[in-house]
mmCIF file of C-alpha atoms in Angstrom:
data_model
loop_
_atom_site.group_PDB
_atom_site.id
_atom_site.type_symbol
_atom_site.label_atom_id
_atom_site.label_comp_id
_atom_site.label_asym_id
_atom_site.label_seq_id
_atom_site.Cartn_x
_atom_site.Cartn_y
_atom_site.Cartn_z
ATOM 1 C CA MET T 28 -8.642 30.431 -5.966
ATOM 2 C CA GLU T 29 -7.383 26.847 -8.704
ATOM 3 C CA LEU T 30 -5.513 24.620 -7.758
ATOM 4 C CA ARG T 31 -3.668 26.018 -10.647
ATOM 5 C CA GLN T 32 -2.639 28.618 -9.840
ATOM 6 C CA ILE T 33 -1.209 27.057 -6.436
ATOM 7 C CA LYS T 34 1.016 24.515 -8.084
ATOM 8 C CA TYR T 35 2.365 26.949 -11.319
ATOM 9 C CA PHE T 36 2.937 28.975 -8.016
ATOM 10 C CA ILE T 37 5.140 26.646 -6.082
ATOM 11 C CA GLU T 38 7.196 26.180 -9.142
ATOM 12 C CA VAL T 39 8.515 29.863 -9.802
ATOM 13 C CA ALA T 40 9.345 29.902 -5.942
ATOM 14 C CA LYS T 41 11.023 26.436 -6.215
ATOM 15 C CA ARG T 42 12.854 27.694 -9.571
ATOM 16 C CA GLU T 43 12.940 31.770 -9.873
ATOM 17 C CA HIS T 44 12.663 31.911 -12.849
ATOM 18 C CA VAL T 45 8.829 32.362 -14.664
ATOM 19 C CA THR T 46 10.224 30.637 -17.788
ATOM 20 C CA ASP T 47 11.948 27.924 -16.223
ATOM 21 C CA ALA T 48 8.956 27.091 -14.439
ATOM 22 C CA ALA T 49 6.767 26.455 -17.595
ATOM 23 C CA MET T 50 8.994 24.328 -19.197
ATOM 24 C CA ALA T 51 9.069 21.621 -15.958
ATOM 25 C CA LEU T 52 5.310 22.483 -16.278
ATOM 26 C CA HIS T 53 5.215 21.710 -20.157
ATOM 27 C CA VAL T 54 3.378 24.981 -20.081
ATOM 28 C CA ALA T 55 3.568 28.342 -22.431
ATOM 29 C CA GLN T 56 5.471 31.399 -20.733
ATOM 30 C CA SER T 57 2.598 33.239 -20.875
ATOM 31 C CA ALA T 58 0.167 31.386 -18.917
ATOM 32 C CA VAL T 59 2.225 31.040 -15.882
ATOM 33 C CA SER T 60 2.752 34.770 -16.143
ATOM 34 C CA ARG T 61 -1.137 35.292 -16.103
ATOM 35 C CA GLN T 62 -2.074 32.368 -13.408
ATOM 36 C CA ILE T 63 0.277 34.086 -11.505
ATOM 37 C CA PHE T 64 -0.984 37.880 -12.223
ATOM 38 C CA ASN T 65 -4.111 36.615 -11.499
ATOM 39 C CA LEU T 66 -3.921 35.270 -8.031
ATOM 40 C CA GLU T 67 -1.799 37.969 -7.019
ATOM 41 C CA SER T 68 -5.123 40.190 -8.403
ATOM 42 C CA GLU T 69 -7.616 38.114 -6.057
ATOM 43 C CA LEU T 70 -4.685 37.834 -2.862
ATOM 44 C CA GLY T 71 -4.486 41.898 -3.031
ATOM 45 C CA VAL T 72 -0.651 40.999 -2.245
ATOM 46 C CA ASN T 73 2.645 41.546 -4.573
ATOM 47 C CA LEU T 74 3.995 37.040 -3.487
ATOM 48 C CA PHE T 75 7.502 38.110 -5.793
ATOM 49 C CA ILE T 76 9.686 40.534 -6.828
ATOM 50 C CA ARG T 77 10.723 40.757 -10.717
ATOM 51 C CA GLU T 78 14.523 40.829 -11.170
ATOM 52 C CA GLY T 79 14.411 41.155 -15.112
ATOM 53 C CA ARG T 80 13.520 37.760 -15.845
ATOM 54 C CA ASN T 81 14.179 36.320 -12.215
ATOM 55 C CA VAL T 82 11.649 36.394 -9.291
ATOM 56 C CA LYS T 83 12.096 36.437 -5.636
ATOM 57 C CA LEU T 84 9.351 35.751 -3.204
ATOM 58 C CA THR T 85 8.765 38.517 -0.984
ATOM 59 C CA PRO T 86 8.017 38.058 2.595
ATOM 60 C CA ILE T 87 4.564 37.724 2.565
ATOM 61 C CA GLY T 88 5.264 35.349 -0.228
ATOM 62 C CA LYS T 89 7.538 32.928 1.618
ATOM 63 C CA ILE T 90 5.044 32.754 4.348
ATOM 64 C CA PHE T 91 2.058 31.913 0.863
ATOM 65 C CA LEU T 92 4.657 29.699 -0.570
ATOM 66 C CA GLU T 93 4.719 27.706 3.360
ATOM 67 C CA GLN T 94 1.612 27.266 3.566
ATOM 68 C CA MET T 95 0.555 26.395 -0.133
ATOM 69 C CA GLU T 96 3.109 23.382 0.207
ATOM 70 C CA GLU T 97 1.435 22.301 2.785
ATOM 71 C CA ALA T 98 -1.768 22.472 1.374
ATOM 72 C CA ILE T 99 -0.775 20.113 -1.546
ATOM 73 C CA LYS T 100 -0.214 17.453 0.274
ATOM 74 C CA VAL T 101 -2.951 17.266 1.981
ATOM 75 C CA ILE T 102 -4.501 17.378 -1.070
ATOM 76 C CA ASP T 103 -2.230 14.696 -2.574
ATOM 77 C CA ASN T 104 -2.466 12.610 0.708
ATOM 78 C CA ALA T 105 -6.430 13.281 -0.448
ATOM 79 C CA LYS T 106 -6.764 11.769 -3.404
ATOM 80 C CA ARG T 107 -3.701 8.778 -2.711
ATOM 81 C CA GLN T 108 -6.506 7.684 -0.147
ATOM 82 C CA VAL T 109 -9.659 7.738 -2.173
ATOM 83 C CA ARG T 110 -7.119 5.634 -4.639
ATOM 84 C CA GLU T 111 -6.413 3.504 -2.168
ATOM 85 C CA TYR T 112 -9.462 3.366 -0.532
ATOM 86 C CA LEU T 113 -11.074 1.143 -3.581
ATOM 87 C CA ASP T 114 -7.493 -0.415 -4.286
ATOM 88 C CA PRO T 115 -5.431 -0.932 -1.491
ATOM 89 C CA GLU T 116 -3.294 -3.609 -3.761
ATOM 90 C CA GLN T 117 -3.014 -0.798 -6.095
ATOM 91 C CA GLY T 118 -1.895 1.409 -4.284
ATOM 92 C CA ARG T 119 2.250 3.706 -3.446
ATOM 93 C CA ILE T 120 4.381 3.232 -0.334
ATOM 94 C CA ARG T 121 7.259 5.306 0.019
ATOM 95 C CA PHE T 122 10.041 4.104 2.306
ATOM 96 C CA GLY T 123 13.321 5.022 3.330
ATOM 97 C CA PHE T 124 15.749 2.801 4.694
ATOM 98 C CA PRO T 125 19.774 3.124 6.283
ATOM 99 C CA SER T 126 22.746 1.620 3.992
ATOM 100 C CA SER T 127 23.108 -0.692 6.875
ATOM 101 C CA LEU T 128 19.858 -2.628 6.848
ATOM 102 C CA ALA T 129 19.910 -1.967 2.655
ATOM 103 C CA LEU T 130 22.139 -5.140 1.520
ATOM 104 C CA TYR T 131 19.345 -8.053 3.136
ATOM 105 C CA THR T 132 16.585 -6.848 6.114
ATOM 106 C CA LEU T 133 14.975 -4.472 3.103
ATOM 107 C CA PRO T 134 15.402 -7.082 -0.146
ATOM 108 C CA SER T 135 14.035 -10.273 2.483
ATOM 109 C CA ILE T 136 10.937 -7.919 3.258
ATOM 110 C CA ILE T 137 9.964 -6.085 0.121
ATOM 111 C CA SER T 138 10.393 -9.385 -1.921
ATOM 112 C CA ALA T 139 8.178 -10.915 0.754
ATOM 113 C CA PHE T 140 5.573 -8.553 0.404
ATOM 114 C CA ARG T 141 5.661 -8.555 -3.430
ATOM 115 C CA GLU T 142 5.065 -12.277 -3.421
ATOM 116 C CA ARG T 143 1.425 -11.381 -1.529
ATOM 117 C CA TYR T 144 1.074 -8.173 -3.515
ATOM 118 C CA PRO T 145 2.647 -7.219 -6.458
ATOM 119 C CA HIS T 146 0.942 -4.421 -7.849
ATOM 120 C CA VAL T 147 2.090 -2.475 -4.845
ATOM 121 C CA LYS T 148 4.538 0.145 -6.258
ATOM 122 C CA PHE T 149 7.109 1.529 -3.525
ATOM 123 C CA GLU T 150 9.269 4.587 -3.642
ATOM 124 C CA LEU T 151 12.354 3.535 -1.870
ATOM 125 C CA LYS T 152 15.074 6.506 -0.467
ATOM 126 C CA GLN T 153 18.140 5.421 1.887
ATOM 127 C CA SER T 154 19.493 8.031 4.185
ATOM 128 C CA SER T 155 20.367 8.888 6.774
ATOM 129 C CA TYR T 156 19.775 8.232 10.537
ATOM 130 C CA ARG T 157 17.751 11.509 11.535
ATOM 131 C CA ASP T 158 16.660 12.204 7.950
ATOM 132 C CA LEU T 159 14.708 9.564 8.179
ATOM 133 C CA ILE T 160 12.466 10.216 11.236
ATOM 134 C CA SER T 161 12.889 13.818 10.009
ATOM 135 C CA GLY T 162 11.087 12.100 6.152
ATOM 136 C CA VAL T 163 8.494 10.243 8.512
ATOM 137 C CA ALA T 164 7.760 13.101 10.604
ATOM 138 C CA GLU T 165 7.447 15.835 7.967
ATOM 139 C CA GLY T 166 5.056 13.392 5.644
ATOM 140 C CA GLU T 167 8.176 13.361 2.911
ATOM 141 C CA ILE T 168 8.083 9.244 2.930
ATOM 142 C CA ASP T 169 5.383 7.193 4.818
ATOM 143 C CA MET T 170 7.754 5.284 7.159
ATOM 144 C CA ALA T 171 11.354 3.577 7.475
ATOM 145 C CA LEU T 172 12.858 0.596 8.172
ATOM 146 C CA ILE T 173 15.193 2.023 10.890
ATOM 147 C CA GLY T 174 18.496 1.126 13.889
ATOM 148 C CA PRO T 175 18.543 1.865 16.347
ATOM 149 C CA LEU T 176 14.813 2.580 16.769
ATOM 150 C CA PRO T 177 14.800 5.790 18.159
ATOM 151 C CA LYS T 178 13.002 6.804 21.537
ATOM 152 C CA GLN T 179 10.125 10.097 22.127
ATOM 153 C CA GLU T 180 10.822 11.768 19.147
ATOM 154 C CA ARG T 181 8.278 14.444 17.969
ATOM 155 C CA LYS T 182 5.592 12.918 15.091
ATOM 156 C CA VAL T 183 6.181 9.770 14.390
ATOM 157 C CA LYS T 184 6.152 6.048 17.069
ATOM 158 C CA GLY T 185 7.409 2.600 16.233
ATOM 159 C CA ASP T 186 8.021 -1.109 17.232
ATOM 160 C CA ILE T 187 10.781 -2.619 16.940
ATOM 161 C CA LEU T 188 11.237 -5.636 14.486
ATOM 162 C CA PHE T 189 14.526 -7.315 16.724
ATOM 163 C CA THR T 190 17.237 -6.948 17.764
ATOM 164 C CA GLU T 191 21.086 -7.725 16.487
ATOM 165 C CA ASN T 192 24.519 -7.752 17.595
ATOM 166 C CA MET T 193 27.381 -5.796 16.456
ATOM 167 C CA VAL T 194 29.897 -8.466 15.901
ATOM 168 C CA ALA T 195 33.928 -7.812 14.651
ATOM 169 C CA LEU T 196 35.179 -7.639 10.737
ATOM 170 C CA LEU T 197 38.017 -8.540 10.863
ATOM 171 C CA PRO T 198 41.706 -8.895 7.766
ATOM 172 C CA SER T 199 41.000 -12.567 7.916
ATOM 173 C CA ALA T 200 45.508 -12.051 8.528
ATOM 174 C CA HIS T 201 44.989 -10.006 11.744
ATOM 175 C CA PRO T 202 47.063 -11.725 15.088
ATOM 176 C CA LEU T 203 42.973 -12.320 16.174
ATOM 177 C CA ALA T 204 40.944 -13.543 13.236
ATOM 178 C CA ASP T 205 41.496 -17.138 14.614
ATOM 179 C CA LYS T 206 39.535 -16.548 18.294
ATOM 180 C CA PRO T 207 36.471 -18.255 18.370
ATOM 181 C CA LEU T 208 34.715 -14.781 20.513
ATOM 182 C CA LEU T 209 36.487 -11.273 21.329
ATOM 183 C CA LYS T 210 36.252 -9.361 24.445
ATOM 184 C CA LEU T 211 35.415 -5.431 23.510
ATOM 185 C CA ASP T 212 38.169 -4.453 26.221
ATOM 186 C CA HIS T 213 40.936 -6.823 24.134
ATOM 187 C CA LEU T 214 39.791 -4.575 21.480
ATOM 188 C CA LYS T 215 41.268 -1.181 23.376
ATOM 189 C CA ASP T 216 44.476 -1.316 21.141
ATOM 190 C CA GLU T 217 43.680 -1.413 18.071
ATOM 191 C CA SER T 218 42.385 0.242 14.520
ATOM 192 C CA PHE T 219 39.741 0.725 14.186
ATOM 193 C CA ILE T 220 37.300 1.920 10.829
ATOM 194 C CA LEU T 221 34.464 3.399 11.673
ATOM 195 C CA PHE T 222 31.196 5.445 10.835
ATOM 196 C CA PRO T 223 31.849 9.623 10.773
ATOM 197 C CA LYS T 224 30.816 11.023 14.265
ATOM 198 C CA GLY T 225 27.628 11.748 14.814
ATOM 199 C CA TYR T 226 26.389 8.713 12.817
ATOM 200 C CA VAL T 227 24.741 6.183 14.847
ATOM 201 C CA LEU T 228 26.434 3.381 14.283
ATOM 202 C CA ARG T 229 28.972 5.310 15.988
ATOM 203 C CA GLU T 230 27.751 6.363 18.426
ATOM 204 C CA ILE T 231 26.443 2.762 20.102
ATOM 205 C CA PHE T 232 29.985 1.921 19.380
ATOM 206 C CA ASP T 233 31.347 4.531 20.830
ATOM 207 C CA HIS T 234 29.074 3.832 24.078
ATOM 208 C CA ALA T 235 30.285 0.742 25.344
ATOM 209 C CA CYS T 236 33.458 1.187 25.045
ATOM 210 C CA SER T 237 33.310 4.063 26.442
ATOM 211 C CA GLN T 238 31.643 1.916 29.330
ATOM 212 C CA LEU T 239 35.185 -0.154 29.804
ATOM 213 C CA GLY T 240 36.624 3.274 29.626
ATOM 214 C CA PHE T 241 38.682 3.254 26.394
ATOM 215 C CA HIS T 242 38.206 5.537 23.376
ATOM 216 C CA PRO T 243 38.296 3.521 20.159
ATOM 217 C CA LYS T 244 41.743 4.366 18.443
ATOM 218 C CA VAL T 245 40.097 5.289 14.867
ATOM 219 C CA SER T 246 42.875 4.745 11.935
ATOM 220 C CA PHE T 247 40.358 5.418 9.140
ATOM 221 C CA GLU T 248 36.565 6.341 9.321
ATOM 222 C CA GLY T 249 33.854 5.613 6.233
ATOM 223 C CA ASP T 250 30.152 6.984 5.487
ATOM 224 C CA ASP T 251 28.904 3.683 3.750
ATOM 225 C CA ILE T 252 28.820 0.475 5.332
ATOM 226 C CA ASP T 253 30.012 -1.397 1.834
ATOM 227 C CA THR T 254 32.935 1.466 2.181
ATOM 228 C CA ILE T 255 34.116 0.125 5.306
ATOM 229 C CA LYS T 256 34.074 -3.393 4.873
ATOM 230 C CA GLY T 257 36.159 -2.397 2.099
ATOM 231 C CA LEU T 258 39.108 -0.740 3.976
ATOM 232 C CA VAL T 259 38.589 -3.743 6.657
ATOM 233 C CA SER T 260 39.426 -6.448 3.292
ATOM 234 C CA ALA T 261 42.160 -4.423 2.670
ATOM 235 C CA GLY T 262 43.878 -4.849 6.071
ATOM 236 C CA LEU T 263 43.754 -1.274 7.125
ATOM 237 C CA GLY T 264 42.023 -1.693 10.772
ATOM 238 C CA LEU T 265 38.819 -3.382 12.402
ATOM 239 C CA THR T 266 34.709 -2.819 12.557
ATOM 240 C CA LEU T 267 32.565 -3.194 14.264
ATOM 241 C CA ILE T 268 29.365 -3.705 12.610
ATOM 242 C CA PRO T 269 25.943 -4.684 12.498
ATOM 243 C CA GLU T 270 25.378 -8.803 11.638
ATOM 244 C CA SER T 271 22.423 -8.082 9.594
ATOM 245 C CA THR T 272 25.322 -7.109 6.964
ATOM 246 C CA LEU T 273 27.124 -9.997 6.587
ATOM 247 C CA ALA T 274 24.148 -11.911 6.763
ATOM 248 C CA ASP T 275 24.674 -12.717 2.766
ATOM 249 C CA SER T 276 28.720 -13.664 2.414
ATOM 250 C CA LEU T 277 32.100 -11.594 3.812
ATOM 251 C CA PRO T 278 34.084 -9.359 2.003
ATOM 252 C CA ARG T 279 37.415 -11.298 0.988
ATOM 253 C CA SER T 280 40.208 -11.826 3.123
ATOM 254 C CA THR T 281 38.289 -11.009 6.435
ATOM 255 C CA ALA T 282 36.909 -12.836 9.234
ATOM 256 C CA MET T 283 33.806 -11.906 11.353
ATOM 257 C CA LEU T 284 33.429 -12.851 15.470
ATOM 258 C CA PRO T 285 30.997 -12.307 17.882
ATOM 259 C CA VAL T 286 31.892 -9.555 20.677
ATOM 260 C CA ILE T 287 30.806 -9.757 24.402
ATOM 261 C CA ASN T 288 32.035 -8.633 27.322
ATOM 262 C CA PRO T 289 29.919 -6.326 26.913
ATOM 263 C CA GLN T 290 27.167 -7.633 23.733
ATOM 264 C CA VAL T 291 27.357 -4.129 22.043
ATOM 265 C CA THR T 292 23.615 -5.052 20.147
ATOM 266 C CA ARG T 293 21.012 -2.513 18.196
ATOM 267 C CA THR T 294 17.150 -2.671 17.974
ATOM 268 C CA VAL T 295 15.760 -1.974 14.314
ATOM 269 C CA GLY T 296 12.765 -1.394 13.789
ATOM 270 C CA ILE T 297 9.795 0.906 11.857
ATOM 271 C CA ILE T 298 8.439 4.547 12.174
ATOM 272 C CA ILE T 299 5.577 5.841 11.275
ATOM 273 C CA PRO T 300 4.498 9.318 11.702
ATOM 274 C CA SER T 301 2.388 9.972 15.062
ATOM 275 C CA GLU T 302 0.134 12.561 14.121
ATOM 276 C CA ARG T 303 -1.971 10.978 10.889
ATOM 277 C CA GLN T 304 -3.953 7.812 10.111
ATOM 278 C CA LEU T 305 -1.517 5.777 7.949
ATOM 279 C CA LEU T 306 -3.796 5.292 3.897
ATOM 280 C CA PRO T 307 -4.822 1.444 3.284
ATOM 281 C CA THR T 308 -1.953 0.722 1.281
ATOM 282 C CA GLU T 309 0.955 1.813 4.039
ATOM 283 C CA LYS T 310 -0.989 0.462 6.591
ATOM 284 C CA LEU T 311 -1.268 -3.227 4.794
ATOM 285 C CA PHE T 312 2.741 -3.022 4.386
ATOM 286 C CA TYR T 313 3.168 -1.766 8.130
ATOM 287 C CA HIS T 314 0.788 -5.167 9.252
ATOM 288 C CA PHE T 315 3.090 -6.824 6.925
ATOM 289 C CA ILE T 316 6.404 -6.066 8.570
ATOM 290 C CA ARG T 317 5.303 -7.182 10.951
ATOM 291 C CA ASP T 318 3.597 -10.393 11.052
ATOM 292 C CA PHE T 319 6.787 -10.498 8.839
ATOM 293 C CA PHE T 320 9.439 -9.908 11.506
ATOM 294 C CA ALA T 321 6.881 -11.868 15.198
ATOM 295 C CA VAL T 322 7.172 -15.577 12.385
ATOM 296 C CA LEU T 323 10.775 -15.097 12.019
ATOM 297 C CA ASN T 324 11.973 -14.835 15.641
ATOM 298 C CA GLN T 325 9.587 -17.617 16.960
ATOM 299 C CA PHE T 326 11.147 -19.257 13.901
ATOM 300 C CA GLN T 327 14.587 -18.875 15.542
ATOM 301 C CA ASN T 328 14.112 -18.977 19.464
#
């Protein structure tokens, strides 16, 4: 069994079409067909059901695909490890982050790291909370910035980098906008613009409200932090969002106020896989992030 055969097999299985797979691989269709035939002959089973020009995996083909995809990950990981062992400062990092940390926190980290290690390459992926956790666990990304830091997740572990407040963002014409701060229970009759149910920032806010015995009245929902800020700017309601999302500037026609009783917070951390060792470049970046925030927290305190 050759590595080339495995790669051809995976591409055909993914596209369910030999010609499309050949085009993606930049080889002749006959070459792909021949390698698939040789692979099936060696294994002694049919991996595909032929349906005209299309193909579909047989039951044993599906099992074989799962194993081969894992094998390719192991091989690619080994190649990366060798390259990065020779020079960690020339490696690559697949890094995930949520939208709520994309505007200020992520650029601060990346720009500071690249000043010291300009040749490290990044593959950045913005994703949802659960997808970031599963992405690290399944090896689709190497590590992720996340908030709040998850607890007792299989296959991942992490470190808290900092804790930040959730603050109220109101239209500047709102009657409460000139207050020095807001008590959360004073907002129980307000109309809120929030993330949809199932989003972790929504869960944090709903939990804080339930502690005071009320459920927030939701007038609009948005699945992106900029959308939510834009709706507040348009005067359609108020919201609670992480303070770091407003670090650079406030949206036009809005006011930001601290919230107390209770103070609503979230942890922000970094997660890495718990069942494999970090590669040299990953380890370089991981320790840089922890040191970066350790110094920042010390300075702020």
